[in-house]
mmCIF file of N, CA and C in Angstrom:
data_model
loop_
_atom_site.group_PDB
_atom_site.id
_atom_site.type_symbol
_atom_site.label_atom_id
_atom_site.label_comp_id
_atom_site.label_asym_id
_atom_site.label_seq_id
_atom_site.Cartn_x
_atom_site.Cartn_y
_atom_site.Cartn_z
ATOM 1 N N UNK A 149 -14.965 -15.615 -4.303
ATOM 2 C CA UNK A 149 -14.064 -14.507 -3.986
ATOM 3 C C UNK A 149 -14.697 -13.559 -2.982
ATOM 4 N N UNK A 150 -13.971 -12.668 -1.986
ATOM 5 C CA UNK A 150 -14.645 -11.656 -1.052
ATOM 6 C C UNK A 150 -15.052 -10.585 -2.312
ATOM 7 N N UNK A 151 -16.163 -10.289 -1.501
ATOM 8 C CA UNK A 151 -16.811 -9.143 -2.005
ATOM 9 C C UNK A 151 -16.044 -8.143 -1.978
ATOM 10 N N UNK A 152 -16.261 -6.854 -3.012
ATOM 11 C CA UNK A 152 -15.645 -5.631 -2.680
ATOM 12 C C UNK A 152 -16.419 -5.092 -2.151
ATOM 13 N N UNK A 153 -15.310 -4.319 -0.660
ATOM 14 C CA UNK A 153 -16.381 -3.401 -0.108
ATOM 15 C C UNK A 153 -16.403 -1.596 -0.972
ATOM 16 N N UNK A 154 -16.701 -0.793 -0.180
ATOM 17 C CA UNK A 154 -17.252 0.662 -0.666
ATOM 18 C C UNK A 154 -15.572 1.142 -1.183
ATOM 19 N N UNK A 155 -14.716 0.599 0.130
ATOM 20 C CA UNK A 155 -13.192 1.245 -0.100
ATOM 21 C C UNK A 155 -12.455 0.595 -1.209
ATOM 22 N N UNK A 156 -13.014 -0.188 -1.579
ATOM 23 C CA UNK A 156 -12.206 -0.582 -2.953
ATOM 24 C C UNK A 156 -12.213 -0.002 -4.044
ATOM 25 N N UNK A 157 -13.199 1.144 -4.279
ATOM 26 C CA UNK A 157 -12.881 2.119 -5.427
ATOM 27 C C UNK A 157 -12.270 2.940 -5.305
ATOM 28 N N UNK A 158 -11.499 3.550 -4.139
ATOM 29 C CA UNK A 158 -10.736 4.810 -3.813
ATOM 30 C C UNK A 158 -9.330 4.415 -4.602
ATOM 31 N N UNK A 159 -9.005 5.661 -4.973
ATOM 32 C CA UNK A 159 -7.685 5.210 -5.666
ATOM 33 C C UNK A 159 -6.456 4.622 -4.930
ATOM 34 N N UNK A 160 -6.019 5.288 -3.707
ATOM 35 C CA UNK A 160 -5.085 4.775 -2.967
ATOM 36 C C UNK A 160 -5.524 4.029 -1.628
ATOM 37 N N UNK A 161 -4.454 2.877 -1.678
ATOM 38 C CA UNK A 161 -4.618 1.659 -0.966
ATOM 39 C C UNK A 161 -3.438 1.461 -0.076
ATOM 40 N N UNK A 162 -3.335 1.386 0.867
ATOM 41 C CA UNK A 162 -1.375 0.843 1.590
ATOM 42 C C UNK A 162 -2.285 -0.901 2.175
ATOM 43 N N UNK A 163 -1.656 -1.367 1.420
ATOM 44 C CA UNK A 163 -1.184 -2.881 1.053
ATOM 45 C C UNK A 163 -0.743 -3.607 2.304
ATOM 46 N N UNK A 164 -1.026 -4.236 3.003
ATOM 47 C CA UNK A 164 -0.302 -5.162 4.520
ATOM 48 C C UNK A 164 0.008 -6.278 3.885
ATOM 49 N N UNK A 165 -0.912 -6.982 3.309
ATOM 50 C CA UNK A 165 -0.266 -8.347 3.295
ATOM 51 C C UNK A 165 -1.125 -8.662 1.857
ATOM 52 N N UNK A 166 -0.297 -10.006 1.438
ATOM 53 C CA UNK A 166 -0.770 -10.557 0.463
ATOM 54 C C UNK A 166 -1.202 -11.472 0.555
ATOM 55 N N UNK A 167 -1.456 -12.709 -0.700
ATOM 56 C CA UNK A 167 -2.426 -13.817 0.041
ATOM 57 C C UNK A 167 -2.619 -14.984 -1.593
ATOM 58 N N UNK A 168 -2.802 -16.694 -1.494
ATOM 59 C CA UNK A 168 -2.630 -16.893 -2.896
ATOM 60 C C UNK A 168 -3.846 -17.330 -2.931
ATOM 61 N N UNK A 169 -4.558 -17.380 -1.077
ATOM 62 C CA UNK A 169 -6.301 -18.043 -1.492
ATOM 63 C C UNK A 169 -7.296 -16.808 -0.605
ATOM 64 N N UNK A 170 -8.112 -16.926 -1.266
ATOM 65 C CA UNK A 170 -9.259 -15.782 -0.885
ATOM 66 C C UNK A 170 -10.119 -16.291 0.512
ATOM 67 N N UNK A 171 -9.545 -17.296 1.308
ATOM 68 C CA UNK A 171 -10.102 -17.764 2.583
ATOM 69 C C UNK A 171 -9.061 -17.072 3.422
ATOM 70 N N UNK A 172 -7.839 -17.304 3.058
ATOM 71 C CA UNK A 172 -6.570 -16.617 3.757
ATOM 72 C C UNK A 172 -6.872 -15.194 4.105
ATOM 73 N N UNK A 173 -7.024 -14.253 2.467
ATOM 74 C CA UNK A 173 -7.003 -13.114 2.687
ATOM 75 C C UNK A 173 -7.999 -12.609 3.711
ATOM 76 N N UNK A 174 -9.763 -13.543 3.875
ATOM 77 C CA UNK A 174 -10.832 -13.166 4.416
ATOM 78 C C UNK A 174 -10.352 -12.954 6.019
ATOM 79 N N UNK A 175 -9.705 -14.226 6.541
ATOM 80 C CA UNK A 175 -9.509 -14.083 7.841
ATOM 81 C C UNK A 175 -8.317 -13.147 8.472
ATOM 82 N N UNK A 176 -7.267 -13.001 6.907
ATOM 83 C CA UNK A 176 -6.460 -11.987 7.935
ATOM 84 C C UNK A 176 -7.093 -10.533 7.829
ATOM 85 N N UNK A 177 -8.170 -10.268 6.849
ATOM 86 C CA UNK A 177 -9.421 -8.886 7.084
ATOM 87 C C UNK A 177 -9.999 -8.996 8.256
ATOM 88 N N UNK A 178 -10.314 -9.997 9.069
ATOM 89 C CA UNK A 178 -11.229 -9.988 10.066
ATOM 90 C C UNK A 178 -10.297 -9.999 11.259
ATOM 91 N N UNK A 179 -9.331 -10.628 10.842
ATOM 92 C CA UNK A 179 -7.755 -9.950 12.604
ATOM 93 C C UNK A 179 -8.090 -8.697 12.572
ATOM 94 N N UNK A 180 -7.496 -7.977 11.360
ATOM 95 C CA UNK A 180 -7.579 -6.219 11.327
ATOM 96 C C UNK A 180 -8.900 -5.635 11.335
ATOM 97 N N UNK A 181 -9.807 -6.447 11.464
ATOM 98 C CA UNK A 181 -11.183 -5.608 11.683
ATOM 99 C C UNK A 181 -11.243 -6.002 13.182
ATOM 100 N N UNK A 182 -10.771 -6.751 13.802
ATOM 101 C CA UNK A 182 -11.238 -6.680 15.050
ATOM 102 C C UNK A 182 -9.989 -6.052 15.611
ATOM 103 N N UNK A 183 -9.217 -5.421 15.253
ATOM 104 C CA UNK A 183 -8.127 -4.550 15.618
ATOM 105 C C UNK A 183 -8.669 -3.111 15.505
ATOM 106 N N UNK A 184 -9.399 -2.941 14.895
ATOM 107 C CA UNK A 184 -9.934 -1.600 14.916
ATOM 108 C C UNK A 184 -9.600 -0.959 13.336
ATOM 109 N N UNK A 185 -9.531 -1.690 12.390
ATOM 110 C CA UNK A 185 -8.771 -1.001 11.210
ATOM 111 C C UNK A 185 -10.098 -1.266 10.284
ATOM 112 N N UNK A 186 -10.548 -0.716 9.144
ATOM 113 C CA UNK A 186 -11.140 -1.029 7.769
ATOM 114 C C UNK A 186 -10.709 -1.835 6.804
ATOM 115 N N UNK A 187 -10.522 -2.948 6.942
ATOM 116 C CA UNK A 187 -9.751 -3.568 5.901
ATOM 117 C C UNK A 187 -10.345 -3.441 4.324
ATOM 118 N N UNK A 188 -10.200 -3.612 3.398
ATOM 119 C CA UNK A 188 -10.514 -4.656 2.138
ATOM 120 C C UNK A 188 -9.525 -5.257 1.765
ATOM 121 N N UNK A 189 -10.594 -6.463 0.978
ATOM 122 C CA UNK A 189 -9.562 -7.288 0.298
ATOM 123 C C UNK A 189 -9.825 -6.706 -1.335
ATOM 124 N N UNK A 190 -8.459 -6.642 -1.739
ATOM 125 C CA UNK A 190 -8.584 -6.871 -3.149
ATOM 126 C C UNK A 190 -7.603 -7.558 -4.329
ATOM 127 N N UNK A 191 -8.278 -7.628 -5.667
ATOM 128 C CA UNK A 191 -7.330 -8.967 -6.156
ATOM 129 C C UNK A 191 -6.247 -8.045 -6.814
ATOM 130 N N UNK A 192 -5.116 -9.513 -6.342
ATOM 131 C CA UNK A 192 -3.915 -8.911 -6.524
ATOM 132 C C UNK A 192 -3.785 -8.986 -8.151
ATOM 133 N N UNK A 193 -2.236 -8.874 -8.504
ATOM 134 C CA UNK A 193 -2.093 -8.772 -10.087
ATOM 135 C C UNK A 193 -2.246 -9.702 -10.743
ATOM 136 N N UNK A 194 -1.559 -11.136 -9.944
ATOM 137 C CA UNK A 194 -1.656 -12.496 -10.261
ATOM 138 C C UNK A 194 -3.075 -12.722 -10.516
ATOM 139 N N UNK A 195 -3.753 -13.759 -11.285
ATOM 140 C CA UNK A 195 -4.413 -14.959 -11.027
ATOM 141 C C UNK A 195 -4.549 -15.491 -9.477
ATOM 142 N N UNK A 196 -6.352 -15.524 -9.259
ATOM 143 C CA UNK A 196 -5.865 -16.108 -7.687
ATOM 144 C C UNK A 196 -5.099 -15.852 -6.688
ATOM 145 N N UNK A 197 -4.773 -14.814 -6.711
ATOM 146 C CA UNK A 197 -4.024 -13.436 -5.901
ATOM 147 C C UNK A 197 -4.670 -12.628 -4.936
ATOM 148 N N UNK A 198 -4.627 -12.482 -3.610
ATOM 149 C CA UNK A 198 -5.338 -11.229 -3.147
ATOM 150 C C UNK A 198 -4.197 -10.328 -2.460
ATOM 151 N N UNK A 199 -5.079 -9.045 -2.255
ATOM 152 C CA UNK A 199 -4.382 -8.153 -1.638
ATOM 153 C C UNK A 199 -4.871 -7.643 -0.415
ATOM 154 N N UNK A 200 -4.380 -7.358 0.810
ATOM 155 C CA UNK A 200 -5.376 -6.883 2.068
ATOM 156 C C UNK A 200 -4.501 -5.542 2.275
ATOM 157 N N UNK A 201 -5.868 -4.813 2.123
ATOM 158 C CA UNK A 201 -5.447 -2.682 2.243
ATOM 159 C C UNK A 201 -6.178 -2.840 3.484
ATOM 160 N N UNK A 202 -5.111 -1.954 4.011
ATOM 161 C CA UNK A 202 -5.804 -1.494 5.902
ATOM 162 C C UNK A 202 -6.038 -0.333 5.700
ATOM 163 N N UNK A 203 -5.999 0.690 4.619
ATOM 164 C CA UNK A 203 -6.291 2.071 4.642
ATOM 165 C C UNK A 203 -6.528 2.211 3.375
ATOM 166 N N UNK A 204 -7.657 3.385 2.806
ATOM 167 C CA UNK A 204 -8.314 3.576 1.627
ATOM 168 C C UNK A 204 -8.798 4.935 1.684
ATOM 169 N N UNK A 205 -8.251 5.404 0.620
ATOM 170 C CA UNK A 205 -8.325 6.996 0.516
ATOM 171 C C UNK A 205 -8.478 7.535 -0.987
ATOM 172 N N UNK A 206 -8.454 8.670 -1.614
ATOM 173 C CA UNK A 206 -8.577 9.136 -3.090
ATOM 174 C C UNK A 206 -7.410 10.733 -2.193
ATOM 175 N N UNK A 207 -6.554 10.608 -1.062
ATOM 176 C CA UNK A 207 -6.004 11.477 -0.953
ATOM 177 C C UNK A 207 -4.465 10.549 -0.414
ATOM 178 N N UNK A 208 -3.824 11.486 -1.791
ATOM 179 C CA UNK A 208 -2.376 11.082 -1.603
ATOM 180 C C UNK A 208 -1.252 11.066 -0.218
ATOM 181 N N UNK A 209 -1.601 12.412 0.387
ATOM 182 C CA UNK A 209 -0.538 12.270 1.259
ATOM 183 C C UNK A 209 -1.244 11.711 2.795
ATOM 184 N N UNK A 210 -3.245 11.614 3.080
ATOM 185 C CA UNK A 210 -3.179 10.588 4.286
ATOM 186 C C UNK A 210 -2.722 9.136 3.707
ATOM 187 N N UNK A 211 -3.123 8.860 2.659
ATOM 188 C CA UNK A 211 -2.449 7.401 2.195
ATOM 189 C C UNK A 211 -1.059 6.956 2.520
ATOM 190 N N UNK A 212 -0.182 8.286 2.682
ATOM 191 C CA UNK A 212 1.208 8.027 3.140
ATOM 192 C C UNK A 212 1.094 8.695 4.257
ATOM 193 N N UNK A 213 0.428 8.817 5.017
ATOM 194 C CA UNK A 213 0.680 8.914 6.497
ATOM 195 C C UNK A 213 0.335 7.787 6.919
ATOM 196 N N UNK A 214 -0.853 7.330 6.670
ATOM 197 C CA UNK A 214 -1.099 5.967 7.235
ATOM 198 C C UNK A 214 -0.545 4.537 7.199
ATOM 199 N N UNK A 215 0.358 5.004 5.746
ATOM 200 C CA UNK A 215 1.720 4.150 5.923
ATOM 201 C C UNK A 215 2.512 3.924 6.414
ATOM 202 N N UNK A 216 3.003 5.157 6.969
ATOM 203 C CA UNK A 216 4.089 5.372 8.700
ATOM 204 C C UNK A 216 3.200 4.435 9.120
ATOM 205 N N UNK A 217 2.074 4.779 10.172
ATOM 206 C CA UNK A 217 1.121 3.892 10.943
ATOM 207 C C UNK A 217 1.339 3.161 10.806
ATOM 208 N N UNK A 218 0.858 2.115 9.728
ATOM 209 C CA UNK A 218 0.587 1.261 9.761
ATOM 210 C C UNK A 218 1.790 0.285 9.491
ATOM 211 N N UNK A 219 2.876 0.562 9.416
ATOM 212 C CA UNK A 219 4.453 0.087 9.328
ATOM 213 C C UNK A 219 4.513 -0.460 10.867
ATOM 214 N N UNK A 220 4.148 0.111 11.448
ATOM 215 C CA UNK A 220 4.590 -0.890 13.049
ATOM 216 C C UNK A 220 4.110 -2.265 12.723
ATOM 217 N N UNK A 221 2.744 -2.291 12.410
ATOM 218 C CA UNK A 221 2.458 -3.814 12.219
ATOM 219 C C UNK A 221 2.380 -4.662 11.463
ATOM 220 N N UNK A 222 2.924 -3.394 9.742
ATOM 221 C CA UNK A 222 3.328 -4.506 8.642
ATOM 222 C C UNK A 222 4.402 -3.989 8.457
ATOM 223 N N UNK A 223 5.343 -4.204 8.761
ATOM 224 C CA UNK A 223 6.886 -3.120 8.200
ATOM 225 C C UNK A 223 6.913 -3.485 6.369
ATOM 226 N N UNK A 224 6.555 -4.232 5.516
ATOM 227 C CA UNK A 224 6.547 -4.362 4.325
ATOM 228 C C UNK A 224 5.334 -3.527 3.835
ATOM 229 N N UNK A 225 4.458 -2.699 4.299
ATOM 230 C CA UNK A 225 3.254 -2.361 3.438
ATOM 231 C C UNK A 225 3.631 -1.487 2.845
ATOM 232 N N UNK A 226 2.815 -0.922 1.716
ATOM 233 C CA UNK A 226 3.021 -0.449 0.831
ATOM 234 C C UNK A 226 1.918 0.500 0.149
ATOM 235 N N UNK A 227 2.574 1.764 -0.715
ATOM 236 C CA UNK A 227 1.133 2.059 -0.809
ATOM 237 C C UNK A 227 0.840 1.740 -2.898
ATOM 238 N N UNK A 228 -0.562 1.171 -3.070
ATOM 239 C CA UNK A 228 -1.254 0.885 -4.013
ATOM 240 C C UNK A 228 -1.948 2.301 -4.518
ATOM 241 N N UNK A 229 -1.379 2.647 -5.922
ATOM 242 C CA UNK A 229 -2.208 3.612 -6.683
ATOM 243 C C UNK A 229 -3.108 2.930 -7.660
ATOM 244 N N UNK A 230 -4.376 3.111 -7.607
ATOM 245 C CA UNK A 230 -5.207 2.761 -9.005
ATOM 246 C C UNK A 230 -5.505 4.108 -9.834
ATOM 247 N N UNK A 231 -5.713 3.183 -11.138
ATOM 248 C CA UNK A 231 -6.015 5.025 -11.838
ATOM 249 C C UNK A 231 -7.367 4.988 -11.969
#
């Protein structure tokens, strides 16, 4: 499985894409890292599930700004609360 990076403990996440193998999720982290973004991957709810966050924060409303943003290039993202 990808490692978690530092941004995977922040509570809020906006979500781009999903993924059902952890080779998938790795390379579409490394499109958006060479796009200029921070990706992580993290596991989705499923079994064998991942999730790829282009933005990672513990503050509610840049988490939803960066959702505008980041809607041009995922119009489905979403934002992820952990508690």
């Amino acid at each position: 499985p990808p490692q978690a990076a530092a941004g995977a403990a922040l509570r809020y996440h906006v979500i781009v894409a999903g993924f059902r193998s952890a080779a998938e999720a790795r390379a579409a982290a490394e499109r958006w890292r060479r796009g200029g973004r921070s990706p992580v991957v993290l596991p989705g709810s499923a079994p064998g599930t991942w999730r790829l966050s282009a933005f990672q924060s513990n503050n509610a409303t840049e988490a939803q700004q960066a959702l505008e943003t980041l809607r041009a290039d995922a119009p489905d993202a979403w934002v992820l609360t952990r508690k």
